[in-house]
PDB file of C-alpha atoms in Angstrom:
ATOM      1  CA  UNK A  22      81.203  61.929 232.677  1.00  0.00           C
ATOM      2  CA  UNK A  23      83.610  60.854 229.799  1.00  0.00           C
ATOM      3  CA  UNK A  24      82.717  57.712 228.617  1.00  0.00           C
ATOM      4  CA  UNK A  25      79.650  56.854 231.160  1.00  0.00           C
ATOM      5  CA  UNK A  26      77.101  59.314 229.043  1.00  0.00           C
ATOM      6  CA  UNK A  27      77.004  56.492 226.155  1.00  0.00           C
ATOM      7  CA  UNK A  28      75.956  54.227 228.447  1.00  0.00           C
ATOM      8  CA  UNK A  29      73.141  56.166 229.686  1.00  0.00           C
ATOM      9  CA  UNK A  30      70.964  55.704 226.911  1.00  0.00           C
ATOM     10  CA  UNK A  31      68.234  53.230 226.398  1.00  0.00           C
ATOM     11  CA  UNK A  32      67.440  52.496 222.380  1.00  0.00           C
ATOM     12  CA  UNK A  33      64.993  50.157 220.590  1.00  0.00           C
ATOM     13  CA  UNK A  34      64.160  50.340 217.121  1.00  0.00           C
ATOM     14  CA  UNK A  35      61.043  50.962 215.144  1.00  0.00           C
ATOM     15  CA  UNK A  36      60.063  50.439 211.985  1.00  0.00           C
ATOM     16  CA  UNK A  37      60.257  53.328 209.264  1.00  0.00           C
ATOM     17  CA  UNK A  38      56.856  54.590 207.194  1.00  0.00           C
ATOM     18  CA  UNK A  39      58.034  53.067 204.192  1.00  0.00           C
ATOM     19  CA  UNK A  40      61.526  50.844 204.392  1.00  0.00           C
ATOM     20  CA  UNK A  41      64.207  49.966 207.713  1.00  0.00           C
ATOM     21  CA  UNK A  42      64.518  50.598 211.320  1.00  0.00           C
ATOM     22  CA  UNK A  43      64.765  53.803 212.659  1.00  0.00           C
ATOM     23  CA  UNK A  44      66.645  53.491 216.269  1.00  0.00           C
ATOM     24  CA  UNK A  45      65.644  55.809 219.138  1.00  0.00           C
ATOM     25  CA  UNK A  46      67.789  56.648 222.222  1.00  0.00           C
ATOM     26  CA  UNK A  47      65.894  57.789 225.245  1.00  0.00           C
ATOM     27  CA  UNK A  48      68.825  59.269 227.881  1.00  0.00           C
ATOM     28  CA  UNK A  49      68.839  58.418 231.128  1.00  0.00           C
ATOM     29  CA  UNK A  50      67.686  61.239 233.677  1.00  0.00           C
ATOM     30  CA  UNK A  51      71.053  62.399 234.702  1.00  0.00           C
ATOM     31  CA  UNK A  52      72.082  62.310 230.728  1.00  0.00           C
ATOM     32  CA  UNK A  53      68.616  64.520 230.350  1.00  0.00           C
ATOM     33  CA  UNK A  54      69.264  66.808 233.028  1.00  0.00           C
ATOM     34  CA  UNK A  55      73.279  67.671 232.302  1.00  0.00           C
ATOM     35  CA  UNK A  56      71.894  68.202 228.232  1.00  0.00           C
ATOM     36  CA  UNK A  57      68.882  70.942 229.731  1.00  0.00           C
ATOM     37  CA  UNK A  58      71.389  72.746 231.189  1.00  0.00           C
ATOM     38  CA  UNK A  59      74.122  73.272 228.497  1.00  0.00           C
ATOM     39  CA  UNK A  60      71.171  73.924 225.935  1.00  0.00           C
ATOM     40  CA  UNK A  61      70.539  76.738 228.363  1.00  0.00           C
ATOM     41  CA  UNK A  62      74.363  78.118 228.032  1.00  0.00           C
ATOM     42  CA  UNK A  63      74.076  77.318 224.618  1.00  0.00           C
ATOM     43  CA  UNK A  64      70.545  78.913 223.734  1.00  0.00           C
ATOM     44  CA  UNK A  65      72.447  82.448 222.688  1.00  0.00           C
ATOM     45  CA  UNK A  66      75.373  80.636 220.984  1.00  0.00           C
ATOM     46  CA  UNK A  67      73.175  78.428 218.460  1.00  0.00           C
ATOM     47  CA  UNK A  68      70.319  80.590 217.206  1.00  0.00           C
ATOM     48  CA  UNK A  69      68.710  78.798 214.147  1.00  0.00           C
ATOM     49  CA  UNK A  70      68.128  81.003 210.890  1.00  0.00           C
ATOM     50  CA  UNK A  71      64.863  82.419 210.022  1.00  0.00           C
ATOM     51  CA  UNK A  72      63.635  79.701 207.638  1.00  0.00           C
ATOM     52  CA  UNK A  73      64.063  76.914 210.386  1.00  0.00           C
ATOM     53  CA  UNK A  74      60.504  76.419 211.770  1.00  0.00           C
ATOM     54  CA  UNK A  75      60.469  73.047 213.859  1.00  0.00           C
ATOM     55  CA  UNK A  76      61.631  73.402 217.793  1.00  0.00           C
ATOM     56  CA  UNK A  77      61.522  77.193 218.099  1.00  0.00           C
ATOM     57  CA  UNK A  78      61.073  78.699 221.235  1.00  0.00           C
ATOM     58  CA  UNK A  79      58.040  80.722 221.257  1.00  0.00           C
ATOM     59  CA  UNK A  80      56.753  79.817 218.065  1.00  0.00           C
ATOM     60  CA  UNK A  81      53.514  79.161 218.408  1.00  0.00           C
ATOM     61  CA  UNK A  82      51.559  76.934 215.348  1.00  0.00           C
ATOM     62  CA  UNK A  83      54.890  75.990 213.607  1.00  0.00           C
ATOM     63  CA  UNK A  84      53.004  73.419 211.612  1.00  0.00           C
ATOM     64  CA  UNK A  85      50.821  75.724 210.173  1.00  0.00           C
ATOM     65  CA  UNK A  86      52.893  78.636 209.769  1.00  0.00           C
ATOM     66  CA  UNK A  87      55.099  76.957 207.831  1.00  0.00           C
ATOM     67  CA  UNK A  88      53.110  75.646 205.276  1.00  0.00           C
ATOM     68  CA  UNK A  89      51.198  79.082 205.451  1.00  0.00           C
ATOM     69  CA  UNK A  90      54.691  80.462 203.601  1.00  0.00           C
ATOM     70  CA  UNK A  91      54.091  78.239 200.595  1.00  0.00           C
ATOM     71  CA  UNK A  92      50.644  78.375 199.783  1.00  0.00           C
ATOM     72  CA  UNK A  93      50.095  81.475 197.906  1.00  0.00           C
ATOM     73  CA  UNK A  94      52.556  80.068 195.509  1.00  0.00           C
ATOM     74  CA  UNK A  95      51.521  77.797 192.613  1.00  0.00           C
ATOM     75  CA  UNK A  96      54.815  75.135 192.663  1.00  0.00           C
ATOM     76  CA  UNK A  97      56.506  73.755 195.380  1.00  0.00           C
ATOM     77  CA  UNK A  98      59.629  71.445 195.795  1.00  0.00           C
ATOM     78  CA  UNK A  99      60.179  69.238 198.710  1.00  0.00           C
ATOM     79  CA  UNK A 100      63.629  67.426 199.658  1.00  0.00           C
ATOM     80  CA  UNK A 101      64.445  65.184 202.181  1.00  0.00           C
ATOM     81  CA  UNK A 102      67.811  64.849 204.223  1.00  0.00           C
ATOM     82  CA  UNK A 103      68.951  60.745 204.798  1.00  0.00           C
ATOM     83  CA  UNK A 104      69.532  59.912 208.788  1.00  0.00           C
ATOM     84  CA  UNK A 105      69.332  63.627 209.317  1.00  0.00           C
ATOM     85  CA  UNK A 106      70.508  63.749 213.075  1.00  0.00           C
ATOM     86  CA  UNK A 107      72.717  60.931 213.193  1.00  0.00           C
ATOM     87  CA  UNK A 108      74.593  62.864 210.122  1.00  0.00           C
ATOM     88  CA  UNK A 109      75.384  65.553 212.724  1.00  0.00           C
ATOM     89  CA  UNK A 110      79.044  65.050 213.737  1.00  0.00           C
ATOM     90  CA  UNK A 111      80.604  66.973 217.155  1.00  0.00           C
ATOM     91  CA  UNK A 112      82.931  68.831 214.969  1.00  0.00           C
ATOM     92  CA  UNK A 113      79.591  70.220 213.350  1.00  0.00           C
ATOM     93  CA  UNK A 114      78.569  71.257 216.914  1.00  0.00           C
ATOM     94  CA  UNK A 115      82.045  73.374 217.491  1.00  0.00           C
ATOM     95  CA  UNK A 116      82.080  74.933 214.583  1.00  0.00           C
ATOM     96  CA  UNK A 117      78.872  76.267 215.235  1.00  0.00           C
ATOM     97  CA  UNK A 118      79.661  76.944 218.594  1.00  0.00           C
ATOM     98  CA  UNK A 119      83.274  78.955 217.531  1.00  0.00           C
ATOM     99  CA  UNK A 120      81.716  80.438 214.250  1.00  0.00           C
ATOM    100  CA  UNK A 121      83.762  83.710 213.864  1.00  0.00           C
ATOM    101  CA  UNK A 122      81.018  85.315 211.939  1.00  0.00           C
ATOM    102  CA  UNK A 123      78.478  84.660 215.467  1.00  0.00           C
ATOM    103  CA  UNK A 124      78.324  87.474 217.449  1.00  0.00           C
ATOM    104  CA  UNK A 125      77.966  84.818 220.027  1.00  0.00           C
ATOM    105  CA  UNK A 126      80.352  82.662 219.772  1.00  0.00           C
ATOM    106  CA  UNK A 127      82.230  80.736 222.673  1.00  0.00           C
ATOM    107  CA  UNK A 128      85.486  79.969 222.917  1.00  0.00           C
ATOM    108  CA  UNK A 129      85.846  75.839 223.454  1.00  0.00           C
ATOM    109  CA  UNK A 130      89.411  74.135 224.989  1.00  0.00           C
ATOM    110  CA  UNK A 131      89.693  70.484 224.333  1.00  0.00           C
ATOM    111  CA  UNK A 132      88.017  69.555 227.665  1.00  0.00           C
ATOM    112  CA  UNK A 133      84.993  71.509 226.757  1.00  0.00           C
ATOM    113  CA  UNK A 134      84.976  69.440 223.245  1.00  0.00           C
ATOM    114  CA  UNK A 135      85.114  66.005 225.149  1.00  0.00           C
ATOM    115  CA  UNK A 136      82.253  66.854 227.579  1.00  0.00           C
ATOM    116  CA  UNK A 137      80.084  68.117 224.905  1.00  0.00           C
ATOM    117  CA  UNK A 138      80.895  65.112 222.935  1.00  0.00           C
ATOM    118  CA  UNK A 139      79.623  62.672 225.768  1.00  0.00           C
ATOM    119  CA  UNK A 140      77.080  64.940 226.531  1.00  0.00           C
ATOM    120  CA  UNK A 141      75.179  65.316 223.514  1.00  0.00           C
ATOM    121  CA  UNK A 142      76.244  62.704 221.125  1.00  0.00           C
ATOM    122  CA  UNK A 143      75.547  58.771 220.919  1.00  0.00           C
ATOM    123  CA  UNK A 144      78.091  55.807 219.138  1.00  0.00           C
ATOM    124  CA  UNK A 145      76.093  54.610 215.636  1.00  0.00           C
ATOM    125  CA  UNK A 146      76.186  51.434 214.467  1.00  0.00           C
ATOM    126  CA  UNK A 147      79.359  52.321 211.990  1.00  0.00           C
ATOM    127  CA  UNK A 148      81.285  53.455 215.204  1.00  0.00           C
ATOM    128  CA  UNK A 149      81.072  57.227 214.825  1.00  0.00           C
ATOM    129  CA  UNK A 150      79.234  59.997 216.880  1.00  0.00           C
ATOM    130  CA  UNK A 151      76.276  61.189 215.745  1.00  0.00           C
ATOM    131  CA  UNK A 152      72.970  62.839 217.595  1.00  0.00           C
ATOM    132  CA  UNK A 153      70.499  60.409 218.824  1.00  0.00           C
ATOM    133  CA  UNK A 154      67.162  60.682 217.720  1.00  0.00           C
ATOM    134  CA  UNK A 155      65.455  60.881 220.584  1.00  0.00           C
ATOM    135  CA  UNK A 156      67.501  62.800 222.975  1.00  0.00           C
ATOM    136  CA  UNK A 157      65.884  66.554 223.977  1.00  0.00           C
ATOM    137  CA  UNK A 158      69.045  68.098 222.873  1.00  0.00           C
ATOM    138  CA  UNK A 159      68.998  67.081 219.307  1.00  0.00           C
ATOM    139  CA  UNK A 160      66.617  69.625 217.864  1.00  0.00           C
ATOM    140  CA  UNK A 161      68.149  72.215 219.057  1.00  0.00           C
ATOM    141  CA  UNK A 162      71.618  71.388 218.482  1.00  0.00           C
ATOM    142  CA  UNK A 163      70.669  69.959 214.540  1.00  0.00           C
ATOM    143  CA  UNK A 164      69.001  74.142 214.077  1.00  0.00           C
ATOM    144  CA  UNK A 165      72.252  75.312 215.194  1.00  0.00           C
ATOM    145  CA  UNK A 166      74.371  73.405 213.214  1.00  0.00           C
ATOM    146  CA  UNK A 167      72.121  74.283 210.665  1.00  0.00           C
ATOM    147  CA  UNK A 168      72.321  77.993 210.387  1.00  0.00           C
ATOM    148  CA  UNK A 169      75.323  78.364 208.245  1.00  0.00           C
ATOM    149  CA  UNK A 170      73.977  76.084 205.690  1.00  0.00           C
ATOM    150  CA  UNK A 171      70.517  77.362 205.657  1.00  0.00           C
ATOM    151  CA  UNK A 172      71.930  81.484 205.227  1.00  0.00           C
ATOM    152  CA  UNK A 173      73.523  79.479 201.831  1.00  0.00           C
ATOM    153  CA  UNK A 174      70.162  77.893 201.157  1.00  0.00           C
ATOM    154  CA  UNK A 175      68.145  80.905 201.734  1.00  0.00           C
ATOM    155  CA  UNK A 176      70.470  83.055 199.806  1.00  0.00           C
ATOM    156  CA  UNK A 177      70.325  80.382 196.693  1.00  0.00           C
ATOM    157  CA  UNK A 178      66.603  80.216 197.265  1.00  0.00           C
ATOM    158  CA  UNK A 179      65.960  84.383 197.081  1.00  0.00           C
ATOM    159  CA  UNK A 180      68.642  84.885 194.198  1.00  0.00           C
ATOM    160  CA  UNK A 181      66.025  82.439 191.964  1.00  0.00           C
ATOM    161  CA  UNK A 182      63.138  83.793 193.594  1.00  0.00           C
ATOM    162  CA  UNK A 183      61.979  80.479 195.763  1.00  0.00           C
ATOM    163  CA  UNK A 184      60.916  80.903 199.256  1.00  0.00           C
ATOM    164  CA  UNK A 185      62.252  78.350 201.688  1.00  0.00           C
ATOM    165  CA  UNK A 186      61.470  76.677 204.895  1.00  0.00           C
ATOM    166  CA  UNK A 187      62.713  74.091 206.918  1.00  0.00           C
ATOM    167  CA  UNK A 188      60.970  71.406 209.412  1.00  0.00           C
ATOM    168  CA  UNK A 189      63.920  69.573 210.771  1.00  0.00           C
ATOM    169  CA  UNK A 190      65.355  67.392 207.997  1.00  0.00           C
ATOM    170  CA  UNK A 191      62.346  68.644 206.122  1.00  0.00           C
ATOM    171  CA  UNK A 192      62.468  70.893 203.455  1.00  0.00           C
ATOM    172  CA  UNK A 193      60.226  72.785 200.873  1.00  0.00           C
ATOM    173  CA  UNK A 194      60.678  75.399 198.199  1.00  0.00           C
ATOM    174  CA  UNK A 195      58.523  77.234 196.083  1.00  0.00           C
ATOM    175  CA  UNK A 196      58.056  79.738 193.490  1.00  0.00           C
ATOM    176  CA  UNK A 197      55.722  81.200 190.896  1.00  0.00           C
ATOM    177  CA  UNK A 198      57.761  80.718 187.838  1.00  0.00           C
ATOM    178  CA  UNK A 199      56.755  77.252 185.826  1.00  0.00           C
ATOM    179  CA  UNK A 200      59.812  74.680 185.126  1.00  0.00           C
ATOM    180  CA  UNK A 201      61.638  76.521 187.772  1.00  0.00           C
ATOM    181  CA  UNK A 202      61.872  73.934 190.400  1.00  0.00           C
ATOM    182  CA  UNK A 203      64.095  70.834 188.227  1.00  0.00           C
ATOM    183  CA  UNK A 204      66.524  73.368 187.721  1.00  0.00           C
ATOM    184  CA  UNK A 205      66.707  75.003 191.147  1.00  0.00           C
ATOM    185  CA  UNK A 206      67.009  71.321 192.072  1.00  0.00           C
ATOM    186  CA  UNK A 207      70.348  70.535 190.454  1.00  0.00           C
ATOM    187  CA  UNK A 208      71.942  73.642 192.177  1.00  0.00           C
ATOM    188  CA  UNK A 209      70.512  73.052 195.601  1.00  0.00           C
ATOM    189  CA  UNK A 210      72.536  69.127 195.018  1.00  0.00           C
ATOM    190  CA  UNK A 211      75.469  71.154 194.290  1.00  0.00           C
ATOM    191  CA  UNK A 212      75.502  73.604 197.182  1.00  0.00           C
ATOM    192  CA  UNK A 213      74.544  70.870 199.708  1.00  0.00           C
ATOM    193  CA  UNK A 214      77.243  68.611 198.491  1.00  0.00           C
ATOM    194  CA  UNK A 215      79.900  70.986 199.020  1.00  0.00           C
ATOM    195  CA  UNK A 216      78.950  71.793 202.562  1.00  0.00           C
ATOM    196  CA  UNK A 217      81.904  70.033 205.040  1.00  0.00           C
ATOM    197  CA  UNK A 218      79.263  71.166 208.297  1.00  0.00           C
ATOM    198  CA  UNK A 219      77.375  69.165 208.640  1.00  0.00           C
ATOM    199  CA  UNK A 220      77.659  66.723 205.669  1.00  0.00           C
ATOM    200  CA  UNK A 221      74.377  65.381 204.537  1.00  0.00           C
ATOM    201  CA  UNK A 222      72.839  63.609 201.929  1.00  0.00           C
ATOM    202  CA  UNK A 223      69.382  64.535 199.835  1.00  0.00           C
ATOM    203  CA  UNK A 224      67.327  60.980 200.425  1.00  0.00           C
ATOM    204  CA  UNK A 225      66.241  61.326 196.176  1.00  0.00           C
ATOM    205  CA  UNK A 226      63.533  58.617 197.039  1.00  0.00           C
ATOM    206  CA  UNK A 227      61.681  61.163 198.882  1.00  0.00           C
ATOM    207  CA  UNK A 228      61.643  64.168 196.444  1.00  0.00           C
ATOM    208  CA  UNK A 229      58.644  65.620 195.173  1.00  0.00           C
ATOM    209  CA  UNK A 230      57.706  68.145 192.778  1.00  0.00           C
ATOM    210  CA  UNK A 231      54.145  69.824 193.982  1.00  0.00           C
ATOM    211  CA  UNK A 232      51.888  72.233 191.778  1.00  0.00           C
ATOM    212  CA  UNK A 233      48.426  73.825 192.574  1.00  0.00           C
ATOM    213  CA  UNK A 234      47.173  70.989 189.809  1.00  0.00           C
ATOM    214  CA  UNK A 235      48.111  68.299 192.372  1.00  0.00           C
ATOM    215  CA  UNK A 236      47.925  67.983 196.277  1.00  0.00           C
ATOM    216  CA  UNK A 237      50.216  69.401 198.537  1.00  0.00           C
ATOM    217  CA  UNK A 238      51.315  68.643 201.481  1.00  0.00           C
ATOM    218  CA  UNK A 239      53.345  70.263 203.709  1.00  0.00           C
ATOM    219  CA  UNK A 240      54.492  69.533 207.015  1.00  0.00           C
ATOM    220  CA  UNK A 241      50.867  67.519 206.977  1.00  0.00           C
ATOM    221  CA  UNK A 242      48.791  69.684 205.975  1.00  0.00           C
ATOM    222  CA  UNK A 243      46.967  70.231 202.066  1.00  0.00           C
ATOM    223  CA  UNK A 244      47.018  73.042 200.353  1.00  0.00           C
ATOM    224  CA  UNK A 245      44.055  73.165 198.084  1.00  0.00           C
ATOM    225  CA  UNK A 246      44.360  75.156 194.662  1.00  0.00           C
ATOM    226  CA  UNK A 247      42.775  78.035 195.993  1.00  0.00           C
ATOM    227  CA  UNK A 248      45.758  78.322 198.743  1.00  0.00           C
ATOM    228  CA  UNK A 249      43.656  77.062 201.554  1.00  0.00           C
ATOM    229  CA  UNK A 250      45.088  75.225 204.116  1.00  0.00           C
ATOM    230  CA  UNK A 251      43.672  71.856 205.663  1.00  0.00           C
ATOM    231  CA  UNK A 252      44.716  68.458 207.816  1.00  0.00           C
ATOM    232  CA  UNK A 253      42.992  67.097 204.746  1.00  0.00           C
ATOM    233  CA  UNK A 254      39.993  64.620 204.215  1.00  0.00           C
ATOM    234  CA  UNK A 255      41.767  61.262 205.105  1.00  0.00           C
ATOM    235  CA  UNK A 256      43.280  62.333 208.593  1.00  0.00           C
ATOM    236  CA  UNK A 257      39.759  63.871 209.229  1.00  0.00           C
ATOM    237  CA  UNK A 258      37.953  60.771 208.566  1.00  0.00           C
ATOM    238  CA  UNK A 259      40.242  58.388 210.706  1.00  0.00           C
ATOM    239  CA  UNK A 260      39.926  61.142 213.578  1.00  0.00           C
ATOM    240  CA  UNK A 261      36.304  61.079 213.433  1.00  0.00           C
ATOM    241  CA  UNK A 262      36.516  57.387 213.540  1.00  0.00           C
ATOM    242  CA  UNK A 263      38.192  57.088 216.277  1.00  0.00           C
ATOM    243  CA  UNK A 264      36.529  59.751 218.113  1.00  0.00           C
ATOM    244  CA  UNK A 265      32.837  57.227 217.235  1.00  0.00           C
ATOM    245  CA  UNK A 266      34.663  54.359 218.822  1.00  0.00           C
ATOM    246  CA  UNK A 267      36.088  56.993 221.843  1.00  0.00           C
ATOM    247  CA  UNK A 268      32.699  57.512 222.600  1.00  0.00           C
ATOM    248  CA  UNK A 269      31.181  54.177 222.546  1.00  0.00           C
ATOM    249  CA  UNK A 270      34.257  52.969 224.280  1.00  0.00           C
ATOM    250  CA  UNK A 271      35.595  50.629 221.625  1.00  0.00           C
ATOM    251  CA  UNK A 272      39.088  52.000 220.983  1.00  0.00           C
ATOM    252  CA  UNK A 273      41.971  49.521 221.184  1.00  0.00           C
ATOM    253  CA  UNK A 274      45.315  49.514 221.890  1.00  0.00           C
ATOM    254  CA  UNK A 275      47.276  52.871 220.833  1.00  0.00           C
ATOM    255  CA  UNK A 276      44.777  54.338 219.582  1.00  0.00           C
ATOM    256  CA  UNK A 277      43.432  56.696 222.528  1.00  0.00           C
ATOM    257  CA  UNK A 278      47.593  58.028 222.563  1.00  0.00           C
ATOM    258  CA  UNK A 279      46.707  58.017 218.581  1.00  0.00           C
ATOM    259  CA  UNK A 280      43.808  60.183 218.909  1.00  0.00           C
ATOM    260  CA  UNK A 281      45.069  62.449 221.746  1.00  0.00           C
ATOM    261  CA  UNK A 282      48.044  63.507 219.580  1.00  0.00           C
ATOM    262  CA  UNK A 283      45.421  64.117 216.646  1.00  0.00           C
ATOM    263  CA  UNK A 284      43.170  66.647 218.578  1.00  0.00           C
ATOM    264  CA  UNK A 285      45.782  68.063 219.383  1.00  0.00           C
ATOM    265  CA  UNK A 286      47.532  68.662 216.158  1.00  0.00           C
ATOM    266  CA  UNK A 287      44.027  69.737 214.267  1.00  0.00           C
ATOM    267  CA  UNK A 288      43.263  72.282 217.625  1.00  0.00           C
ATOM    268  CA  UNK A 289      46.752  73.851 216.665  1.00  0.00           C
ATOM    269  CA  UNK A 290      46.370  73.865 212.956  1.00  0.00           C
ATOM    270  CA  UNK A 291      42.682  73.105 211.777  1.00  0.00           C
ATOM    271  CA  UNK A 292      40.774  75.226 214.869  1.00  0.00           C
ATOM    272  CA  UNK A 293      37.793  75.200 212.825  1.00  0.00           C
ATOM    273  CA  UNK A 294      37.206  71.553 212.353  1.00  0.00           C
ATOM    274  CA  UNK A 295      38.077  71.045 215.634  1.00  0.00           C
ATOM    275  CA  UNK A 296      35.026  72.872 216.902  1.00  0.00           C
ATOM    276  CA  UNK A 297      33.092  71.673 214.043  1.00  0.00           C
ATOM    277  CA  UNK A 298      33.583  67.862 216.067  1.00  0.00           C
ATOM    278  CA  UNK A 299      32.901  69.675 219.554  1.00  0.00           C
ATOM    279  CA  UNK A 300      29.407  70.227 217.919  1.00  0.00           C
ATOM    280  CA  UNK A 301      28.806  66.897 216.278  1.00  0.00           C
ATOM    281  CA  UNK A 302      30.209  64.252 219.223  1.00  0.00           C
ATOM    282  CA  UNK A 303      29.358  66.974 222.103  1.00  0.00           C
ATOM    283  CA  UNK A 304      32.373  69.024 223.477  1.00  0.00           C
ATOM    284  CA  UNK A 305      32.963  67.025 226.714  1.00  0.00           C
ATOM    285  CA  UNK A 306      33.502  63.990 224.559  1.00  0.00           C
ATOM    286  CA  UNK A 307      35.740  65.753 222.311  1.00  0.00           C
ATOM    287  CA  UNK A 308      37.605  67.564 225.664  1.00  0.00           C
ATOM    288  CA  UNK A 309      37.702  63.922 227.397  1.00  0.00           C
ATOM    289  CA  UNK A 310      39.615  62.227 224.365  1.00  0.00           C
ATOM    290  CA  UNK A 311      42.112  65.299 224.181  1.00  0.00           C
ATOM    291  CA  UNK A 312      42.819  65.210 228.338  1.00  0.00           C
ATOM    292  CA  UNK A 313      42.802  61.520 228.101  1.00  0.00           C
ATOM    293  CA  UNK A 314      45.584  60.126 230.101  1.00  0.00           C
ATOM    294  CA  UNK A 315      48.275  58.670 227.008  1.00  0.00           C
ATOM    295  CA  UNK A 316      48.827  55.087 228.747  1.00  0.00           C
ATOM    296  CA  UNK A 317      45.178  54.156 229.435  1.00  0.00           C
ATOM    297  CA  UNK A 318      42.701  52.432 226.742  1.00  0.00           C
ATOM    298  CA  UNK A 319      39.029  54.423 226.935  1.00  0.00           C
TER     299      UNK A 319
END
């Protein structure tokens, strides 16, 4: 396989929500099925820490649950990682992997190194390795990698009395005390700078300071003052939008993918609204947009 996986990947850019291209690599079915299987040998090895909530196995609402651990708290911080994934190196991966302190931990020979290097990891524009966005492997490989740094995080986070979660390269932090979180800021730069694996970078542009006087959102949902949590007003408007033109048959383009993935993420995290359409629009309508087949326009 050395030297053939990087080959095996198809990748086309998209544009980013605010500035740049974001490139995705979709592996080819061999590349797919070879990464399945060492995640399986792996699954033991990597474990991701307790705050980690994106791409857990059995965790059911992640979304919700997540943002759930912040909202009885009246300020919030949220930090960003830059090119998250591709910032994952394969020395990150084998330290994981050979971590002394993992009660799990597998011992890897210089073969093993070079496989799981073509296996899992892509050549960026710069001419490193780095994970591909993209690939099935990545998420679970970037929570593994992770764990060290998020036990330091977590430890940081308790010691000032924050509570912390992570959504992939997503972050939030919160607390009751007020003019807590500029502070708590300035050390979390420091510890995350001196982590070697994985190296990453806080993307400033993208750091927010939330209180209960503002709205929050996490992982996309608001958090109201009162704690409650919702998909908010805007997302329910454009649903209910597109579910009018859904039933009059007027939707264009993307949009019945667009609207699929939206019933589905309010059904997870907003139940109640999503029966509260069910009796507005009629629930076959409602049922027919969510079963909708993702390539065909209604």
């Amino acid at each position: 396989m050395t030297g053939k996986a990087q080959r095996t990947y198809r990748h086309y850019q998209i544009p980013k929500k605010k500035k740049g291209l974001r490139t995705i690599f979709h592996p080819s079915k061999e590349t797919k099925s070879i990464q399945y299987a060492l995640m399986h040998i792996l699954a033991e090895t990597l474990t991701p820490h307790e705050c980690a909530f994106a791409f857990k196995r059995g965790l059911s609402s992640p979304l919700r649950k997540n943002a759930e651990t912040h909202a009885p708290f009246a300020y919030s911080l949220r930090v960003d990682f830059k090119d998250f994934f591709p910032s994952i190196k394969p020395d990150d991966l084998f330290v994981a992997i050979t971590d002394p302190g993992n009660p799990k931990r597998m011992e890897l020979v210089p073969e093993d190194r070079e496989f799981l290097s073509q296996a899992f990891f892509v050549k960026l524009a710069d001419g490193s390795l780095g994970l591909p966005i993209g690939a099935p492997s990545s998420p679970m490989l970037s929570n593994g990698v992770m764990r060290s740094l998020d036990l330091a995080i977590h430890s940081l986070a308790k010691n000032r009395e924050f509570v912390y979660t992570r959504y992939a390269d997503d972050l939030v932090f919160s607390t009751a005390q007020k003019n807590a979180s500029k502070g708590f800021l300035d050390e979390l730069r420091q510890l995350i700078s001196k982590s070697e694996h994985p190296r990453l970078t806080i993307n400033e542009e993208k750091t927010l300071f939330m209180s209960r006087n503002c709205r929050r959102v996490v992982t996309g949902m608001t958090i109201d003052p009162s704690g409650t949590l919702s998909v908010g007003r805007a997302r329910k408007r454009f649903i209910r939008k597109l579910l009018n033109d859904f039933e009059h048959g007027s939707l264009i383009m993307k949009q019945p993918h667009i609207l699929q993935g939206n019933l589905a993420f309010i059904l997870d995290v907003e139940p109640r609204f999503y029966d509260r359409l069910c009796l507005k629009y009629g629930a076959d309508v409602v049922l027919r947009a969510l079963r909708q087949r993702g390539d065909r326009e209604a």
